[in-house]
Amino acid sequence: MNKKTLLSLLLGALLLLALAGCGGKKDSQPSPEESQTSQSPSAEEPEGAAALGNLSSFTAGTLDGGTFTQDDIAAKDVTVLNFWALTCPPCIAEMPEIAAFEKALPDNVAMVTVCLDGSGNEDAARAVLAEAGFEGVTLITADGSLLELAGNLMYTPTTVLAGSGGTLMGEAIIGGQADLAAVYLEAVNQALAADGKDEISLEDA
């Protein structure tokens, strides 16, 4: 293989990595040990975000020392969960847009972030979120179905939407988005429509 061909292959691999975001499962909370157990009752392979599991039963610890459970999911028509990591530059780069999106949501929709390597790195996570202006809930530990979901992720950032029953809806949103607010709003409205709920518009942040 000549140098020109090798260089082309290397550049192609780097481009794929850049488009995909940060790959790989994280070793810290709330990532579990390797687990491939499906929670789908169907014999067929689940599609879209549903392939990652559901959020029917879990307890998570928040960055501010509180607790977040499936009851918090049930209190909203749709909950948007953004999984990110301190070691993922694309995750940190999009956090200001996530912060603005969270502030513009109406009361029936929540935006939650899940910092996969936040446990033990709380100060660093707080600094990133404060710089971005994110004032919502951030989870740093988890068990149950949220832990299993985190373990099934392949890339960060990954964003999923859960209905009030904990069912994951639509497609997982993987990697950074050129127009994050538009992509997230479309996904939220599709989830609401699928559940027979009225669509939303973003309020002025």
PDB file of N, CA and C in Angstrom, residues 136-195:
ATOM      1  N   GLY A 136     -31.137  22.794  34.197  1.00  0.00           N
ATOM      2  CA  GLY A 136     -32.026  21.658  34.421  1.00  0.00           C
ATOM      3  C   GLY A 136     -31.372  20.579  35.257  1.00  0.00           C
ATOM      4  N   VAL A 137     -31.986  19.403  35.232  1.00  0.00           N
ATOM      5  CA  VAL A 137     -31.521  18.258  36.013  1.00  0.00           C
ATOM      6  C   VAL A 137     -30.422  17.519  35.256  1.00  0.00           C
ATOM      7  N   THR A 138     -29.360  17.181  35.984  1.00  0.00           N
ATOM      8  CA  THR A 138     -28.292  16.341  35.428  1.00  0.00           C
ATOM      9  C   THR A 138     -28.114  15.115  36.315  1.00  0.00           C
ATOM     10  N   LEU A 139     -28.146  13.946  35.700  1.00  0.00           N
ATOM     11  CA  LEU A 139     -27.995  12.686  36.426  1.00  0.00           C
ATOM     12  C   LEU A 139     -26.551  12.203  36.328  1.00  0.00           C
ATOM     13  N   ILE A 140     -26.053  11.642  37.437  1.00  0.00           N
ATOM     14  CA  ILE A 140     -24.666  11.159  37.420  1.00  0.00           C
ATOM     15  C   ILE A 140     -24.527   9.711  37.885  1.00  0.00           C
ATOM     16  N   THR A 141     -25.566   9.132  38.481  1.00  0.00           N
ATOM     17  CA  THR A 141     -25.557   7.707  38.827  1.00  0.00           C
ATOM     18  C   THR A 141     -26.928   7.136  38.481  1.00  0.00           C
ATOM     19  N   ALA A 142     -26.996   5.831  38.314  1.00  0.00           N
ATOM     20  CA  ALA A 142     -28.279   5.222  37.968  1.00  0.00           C
ATOM     21  C   ALA A 142     -28.270   3.732  38.265  1.00  0.00           C
ATOM     22  N   ASP A 143     -29.480   3.178  38.427  1.00  0.00           N
ATOM     23  CA  ASP A 143     -29.635   1.733  38.484  1.00  0.00           C
ATOM     24  C   ASP A 143     -30.837   1.360  37.610  1.00  0.00           C
ATOM     25  N   GLY A 144     -31.218   0.107  37.637  1.00  0.00           N
ATOM     26  CA  GLY A 144     -32.407  -0.337  36.921  1.00  0.00           C
ATOM     27  C   GLY A 144     -32.360  -0.084  35.432  1.00  0.00           C
ATOM     28  N   SER A 145     -33.504   0.307  34.879  1.00  0.00           N
ATOM     29  CA  SER A 145     -33.618   0.434  33.426  1.00  0.00           C
ATOM     30  C   SER A 145     -32.786   1.573  32.848  1.00  0.00           C
ATOM     31  N   LEU A 146     -32.527   2.617  33.639  1.00  0.00           N
ATOM     32  CA  LEU A 146     -31.664   3.695  33.132  1.00  0.00           C
ATOM     33  C   LEU A 146     -30.222   3.224  33.016  1.00  0.00           C
ATOM     34  N   LEU A 147     -29.783   2.426  33.967  1.00  0.00           N
ATOM     35  CA  LEU A 147     -28.435   1.860  33.905  1.00  0.00           C
ATOM     36  C   LEU A 147     -28.284   0.960  32.690  1.00  0.00           C
ATOM     37  N   GLU A 148     -29.318   0.149  32.428  1.00  0.00           N
ATOM     38  CA  GLU A 148     -29.261  -0.735  31.261  1.00  0.00           C
ATOM     39  C   GLU A 148     -29.251   0.071  29.967  1.00  0.00           C
ATOM     40  N   LEU A 149     -30.070   1.117  29.922  1.00  0.00           N
ATOM     41  CA  LEU A 149     -30.083   1.975  28.740  1.00  0.00           C
ATOM     42  C   LEU A 149     -28.712   2.595  28.489  1.00  0.00           C
ATOM     43  N   ALA A 150     -28.095   3.119  29.546  1.00  0.00           N
ATOM     44  CA  ALA A 150     -26.764   3.722  29.396  1.00  0.00           C
ATOM     45  C   ALA A 150     -25.759   2.702  28.875  1.00  0.00           C
ATOM     46  N   GLY A 151     -25.882   1.462  29.316  1.00  0.00           N
ATOM     47  CA  GLY A 151     -24.966   0.420  28.877  1.00  0.00           C
ATOM     48  C   GLY A 151     -25.156   0.006  27.434  1.00  0.00           C
ATOM     49  N   ASN A 152     -26.338   0.283  26.880  1.00  0.00           N
ATOM     50  CA  ASN A 152     -26.617  -0.073  25.488  1.00  0.00           C
ATOM     51  C   ASN A 152     -26.184   1.010  24.491  1.00  0.00           C
ATOM     52  N   LEU A 153     -25.800   2.173  24.996  1.00  0.00           N
ATOM     53  CA  LEU A 153     -25.389   3.254  24.102  1.00  0.00           C
ATOM     54  C   LEU A 153     -24.043   2.939  23.457  1.00  0.00           C
ATOM     55  N   MET A 154     -23.884   3.353  22.215  1.00  0.00           N
ATOM     56  CA  MET A 154     -22.633   3.128  21.501  1.00  0.00           C
ATOM     57  C   MET A 154     -21.834   4.416  21.319  1.00  0.00           C
ATOM     58  N   TYR A 155     -22.495   5.563  21.341  1.00  0.00           N
ATOM     59  CA  TYR A 155     -21.817   6.833  21.087  1.00  0.00           C
ATOM     60  C   TYR A 155     -22.329   7.914  22.032  1.00  0.00           C
ATOM     61  N   THR A 156     -21.488   8.914  22.251  1.00  0.00           N
ATOM     62  CA  THR A 156     -21.935  10.144  22.892  1.00  0.00           C
ATOM     63  C   THR A 156     -21.572  11.295  21.964  1.00  0.00           C
ATOM     64  N   PRO A 157     -22.407  12.350  21.900  1.00  0.00           N
ATOM     65  CA  PRO A 157     -23.692  12.430  22.596  1.00  0.00           C
ATOM     66  C   PRO A 157     -24.766  11.577  21.917  1.00  0.00           C
ATOM     67  N   THR A 158     -25.658  11.029  22.747  1.00  0.00           N
ATOM     68  CA  THR A 158     -26.866  10.366  22.259  1.00  0.00           C
ATOM     69  C   THR A 158     -28.042  10.943  23.035  1.00  0.00           C
ATOM     70  N   THR A 159     -29.106  11.272  22.331  1.00  0.00           N
ATOM     71  CA  THR A 159     -30.302  11.806  22.965  1.00  0.00           C
ATOM     72  C   THR A 159     -31.484  10.919  22.628  1.00  0.00           C
ATOM     73  N   VAL A 160     -32.274  10.564  23.654  1.00  0.00           N
ATOM     74  CA  VAL A 160     -33.476   9.749  23.465  1.00  0.00           C
ATOM     75  C   VAL A 160     -34.654  10.462  24.110  1.00  0.00           C
ATOM     76  N   LEU A 161     -35.854  10.100  23.683  1.00  0.00           N
ATOM     77  CA  LEU A 161     -37.077  10.685  24.220  1.00  0.00           C
ATOM     78  C   LEU A 161     -37.922   9.597  24.855  1.00  0.00           C
ATOM     79  N   ALA A 162     -38.411   9.863  26.062  1.00  0.00           N
ATOM     80  CA  ALA A 162     -39.257   8.915  26.774  1.00  0.00           C
ATOM     81  C   ALA A 162     -40.638   9.496  26.982  1.00  0.00           C
ATOM     82  N   GLY A 163     -41.663   8.685  26.714  1.00  0.00           N
ATOM     83  CA  GLY A 163     -43.022   9.079  27.035  1.00  0.00           C
ATOM     84  C   GLY A 163     -43.280   8.938  28.515  1.00  0.00           C
ATOM     85  N   SER A 164     -44.464   9.317  28.958  1.00  0.00           N
ATOM     86  CA  SER A 164     -44.757   9.317  30.391  1.00  0.00           C
ATOM     87  C   SER A 164     -44.719   7.932  31.011  1.00  0.00           C
ATOM     88  N   GLY A 165     -44.915   6.896  30.196  1.00  0.00           N
ATOM     89  CA  GLY A 165     -44.845   5.531  30.706  1.00  0.00           C
ATOM     90  C   GLY A 165     -43.440   4.954  30.721  1.00  0.00           C
ATOM     91  N   GLY A 166     -42.463   5.736  30.261  1.00  0.00           N
ATOM     92  CA  GLY A 166     -41.082   5.270  30.225  1.00  0.00           C
ATOM     93  C   GLY A 166     -40.675   4.650  28.913  1.00  0.00           C
ATOM     94  N   THR A 167     -41.630   4.515  27.968  1.00  0.00           N
ATOM     95  CA  THR A 167     -41.314   3.943  26.656  1.00  0.00           C
ATOM     96  C   THR A 167     -40.479   4.933  25.851  1.00  0.00           C
ATOM     97  N   LEU A 168     -39.391   4.453  25.264  1.00  0.00           N
ATOM     98  CA  LEU A 168     -38.572   5.297  24.403  1.00  0.00           C
ATOM     99  C   LEU A 168     -39.245   5.427  23.045  1.00  0.00           C
ATOM    100  N   MET A 169     -39.268   6.655  22.532  1.00  0.00           N
ATOM    101  CA  MET A 169     -40.054   6.951  21.346  1.00  0.00           C
ATOM    102  C   MET A 169     -39.180   7.503  20.227  1.00  0.00           C
ATOM    103  N   GLY A 170     -39.547   7.165  18.994  1.00  0.00           N
ATOM    104  CA  GLY A 170     -38.829   7.683  17.838  1.00  0.00           C
ATOM    105  C   GLY A 170     -37.439   7.114  17.707  1.00  0.00           C
ATOM    106  N   GLU A 171     -36.577   7.864  17.038  1.00  0.00           N
ATOM    107  CA  GLU A 171     -35.199   7.445  16.803  1.00  0.00           C
ATOM    108  C   GLU A 171     -34.261   8.124  17.794  1.00  0.00           C
ATOM    109  N   ALA A 172     -33.235   7.420  18.216  1.00  0.00           N
ATOM    110  CA  ALA A 172     -32.191   8.057  19.009  1.00  0.00           C
ATOM    111  C   ALA A 172     -31.486   9.099  18.154  1.00  0.00           C
ATOM    112  N   ILE A 173     -31.168  10.233  18.745  1.00  0.00           N
ATOM    113  CA  ILE A 173     -30.459  11.312  18.049  1.00  0.00           C
ATOM    114  C   ILE A 173     -28.981  11.191  18.426  1.00  0.00           C
ATOM    115  N   ILE A 174     -28.157  10.824  17.467  1.00  0.00           N
ATOM    116  CA  ILE A 174     -26.761  10.492  17.741  1.00  0.00           C
ATOM    117  C   ILE A 174     -25.843  11.535  17.116  1.00  0.00           C
ATOM    118  N   GLY A 175     -24.889  12.004  17.903  1.00  0.00           N
ATOM    119  CA  GLY A 175     -23.913  12.969  17.418  1.00  0.00           C
ATOM    120  C   GLY A 175     -24.433  14.393  17.507  1.00  0.00           C
ATOM    121  N   GLY A 176     -23.536  15.347  17.271  1.00  0.00           N
ATOM    122  CA  GLY A 176     -23.904  16.754  17.298  1.00  0.00           C
ATOM    123  C   GLY A 176     -24.832  17.102  16.143  1.00  0.00           C
ATOM    124  N   GLN A 177     -25.724  18.072  16.357  1.00  0.00           N
ATOM    125  CA  GLN A 177     -26.704  18.464  15.350  1.00  0.00           C
ATOM    126  C   GLN A 177     -26.444  19.893  14.878  1.00  0.00           C
ATOM    127  N   ALA A 178     -26.554  20.121  13.573  1.00  0.00           N
ATOM    128  CA  ALA A 178     -26.302  21.454  13.020  1.00  0.00           C
ATOM    129  C   ALA A 178     -27.327  22.460  13.529  1.00  0.00           C
ATOM    130  N   ASP A 179     -28.594  22.009  13.689  1.00  0.00           N
ATOM    131  CA  ASP A 179     -29.650  22.867  14.233  1.00  0.00           C
ATOM    132  C   ASP A 179     -30.342  22.079  15.336  1.00  0.00           C
ATOM    133  N   LEU A 180     -29.722  22.060  16.498  1.00  0.00           N
ATOM    134  CA  LEU A 180     -30.172  21.201  17.594  1.00  0.00           C
ATOM    135  C   LEU A 180     -31.615  21.482  17.983  1.00  0.00           C
ATOM    136  N   ALA A 181     -31.983  22.745  18.138  1.00  0.00           N
ATOM    137  CA  ALA A 181     -33.341  23.076  18.585  1.00  0.00           C
ATOM    138  C   ALA A 181     -34.388  22.544  17.612  1.00  0.00           C
ATOM    139  N   ALA A 182     -34.146  22.697  16.309  1.00  0.00           N
ATOM    140  CA  ALA A 182     -35.100  22.229  15.309  1.00  0.00           C
ATOM    141  C   ALA A 182     -35.214  20.710  15.322  1.00  0.00           C
ATOM    142  N   VAL A 183     -34.081  20.022  15.428  1.00  0.00           N
ATOM    143  CA  VAL A 183     -34.081  18.557  15.440  1.00  0.00           C
ATOM    144  C   VAL A 183     -34.795  18.040  16.681  1.00  0.00           C
ATOM    145  N   TYR A 184     -34.471  18.599  17.841  1.00  0.00           N
ATOM    146  CA  TYR A 184     -35.094  18.158  19.084  1.00  0.00           C
ATOM    147  C   TYR A 184     -36.595  18.477  19.097  1.00  0.00           C
ATOM    148  N   LEU A 185     -36.969  19.669  18.626  1.00  0.00           N
ATOM    149  CA  LEU A 185     -38.382  20.050  18.625  1.00  0.00           C
ATOM    150  C   LEU A 185     -39.188  19.123  17.721  1.00  0.00           C
ATOM    151  N   GLU A 186     -38.646  18.802  16.558  1.00  0.00           N
ATOM    152  CA  GLU A 186     -39.342  17.873  15.659  1.00  0.00           C
ATOM    153  C   GLU A 186     -39.525  16.512  16.327  1.00  0.00           C
ATOM    154  N   ALA A 187     -38.490  16.021  17.000  1.00  0.00           N
ATOM    155  CA  ALA A 187     -38.568  14.726  17.677  1.00  0.00           C
ATOM    156  C   ALA A 187     -39.596  14.758  18.807  1.00  0.00           C
ATOM    157  N   VAL A 188     -39.614  15.842  19.577  1.00  0.00           N
ATOM    158  CA  VAL A 188     -40.590  15.980  20.665  1.00  0.00           C
ATOM    159  C   VAL A 188     -42.003  15.986  20.113  1.00  0.00           C
ATOM    160  N   ASN A 189     -42.252  16.748  19.063  1.00  0.00           N
ATOM    161  CA  ASN A 189     -43.603  16.829  18.505  1.00  0.00           C
ATOM    162  C   ASN A 189     -44.049  15.517  17.876  1.00  0.00           C
ATOM    163  N   GLN A 190     -43.116  14.772  17.302  1.00  0.00           N
ATOM    164  CA  GLN A 190     -43.463  13.450  16.779  1.00  0.00           C
ATOM    165  C   GLN A 190     -43.857  12.513  17.924  1.00  0.00           C
ATOM    166  N   ALA A 191     -43.123  12.593  19.037  1.00  0.00           N
ATOM    167  CA  ALA A 191     -43.437  11.760  20.199  1.00  0.00           C
ATOM    168  C   ALA A 191     -44.789  12.141  20.793  1.00  0.00           C
ATOM    169  N   LEU A 192     -45.059  13.439  20.892  1.00  0.00           N
ATOM    170  CA  LEU A 192     -46.347  13.897  21.415  1.00  0.00           C
ATOM    171  C   LEU A 192     -47.496  13.445  20.522  1.00  0.00           C
ATOM    172  N   ALA A 193     -47.308  13.590  19.212  1.00  0.00           N
ATOM    173  CA  ALA A 193     -48.349  13.195  18.264  1.00  0.00           C
ATOM    174  C   ALA A 193     -48.629  11.697  18.343  1.00  0.00           C
ATOM    175  N   ALA A 194     -47.582  10.903  18.495  1.00  0.00           N
ATOM    176  CA  ALA A 194     -47.744   9.454  18.594  1.00  0.00           C
ATOM    177  C   ALA A 194     -48.527   9.061  19.838  1.00  0.00           C
ATOM    178  N   ASP A 195     -48.495   9.933  20.850  1.00  0.00           N
ATOM    179  CA  ASP A 195     -49.192   9.674  22.104  1.00  0.00           C
ATOM    180  C   ASP A 195     -50.525  10.415  22.177  1.00  0.00           C
TER     181      ASP A 195
END
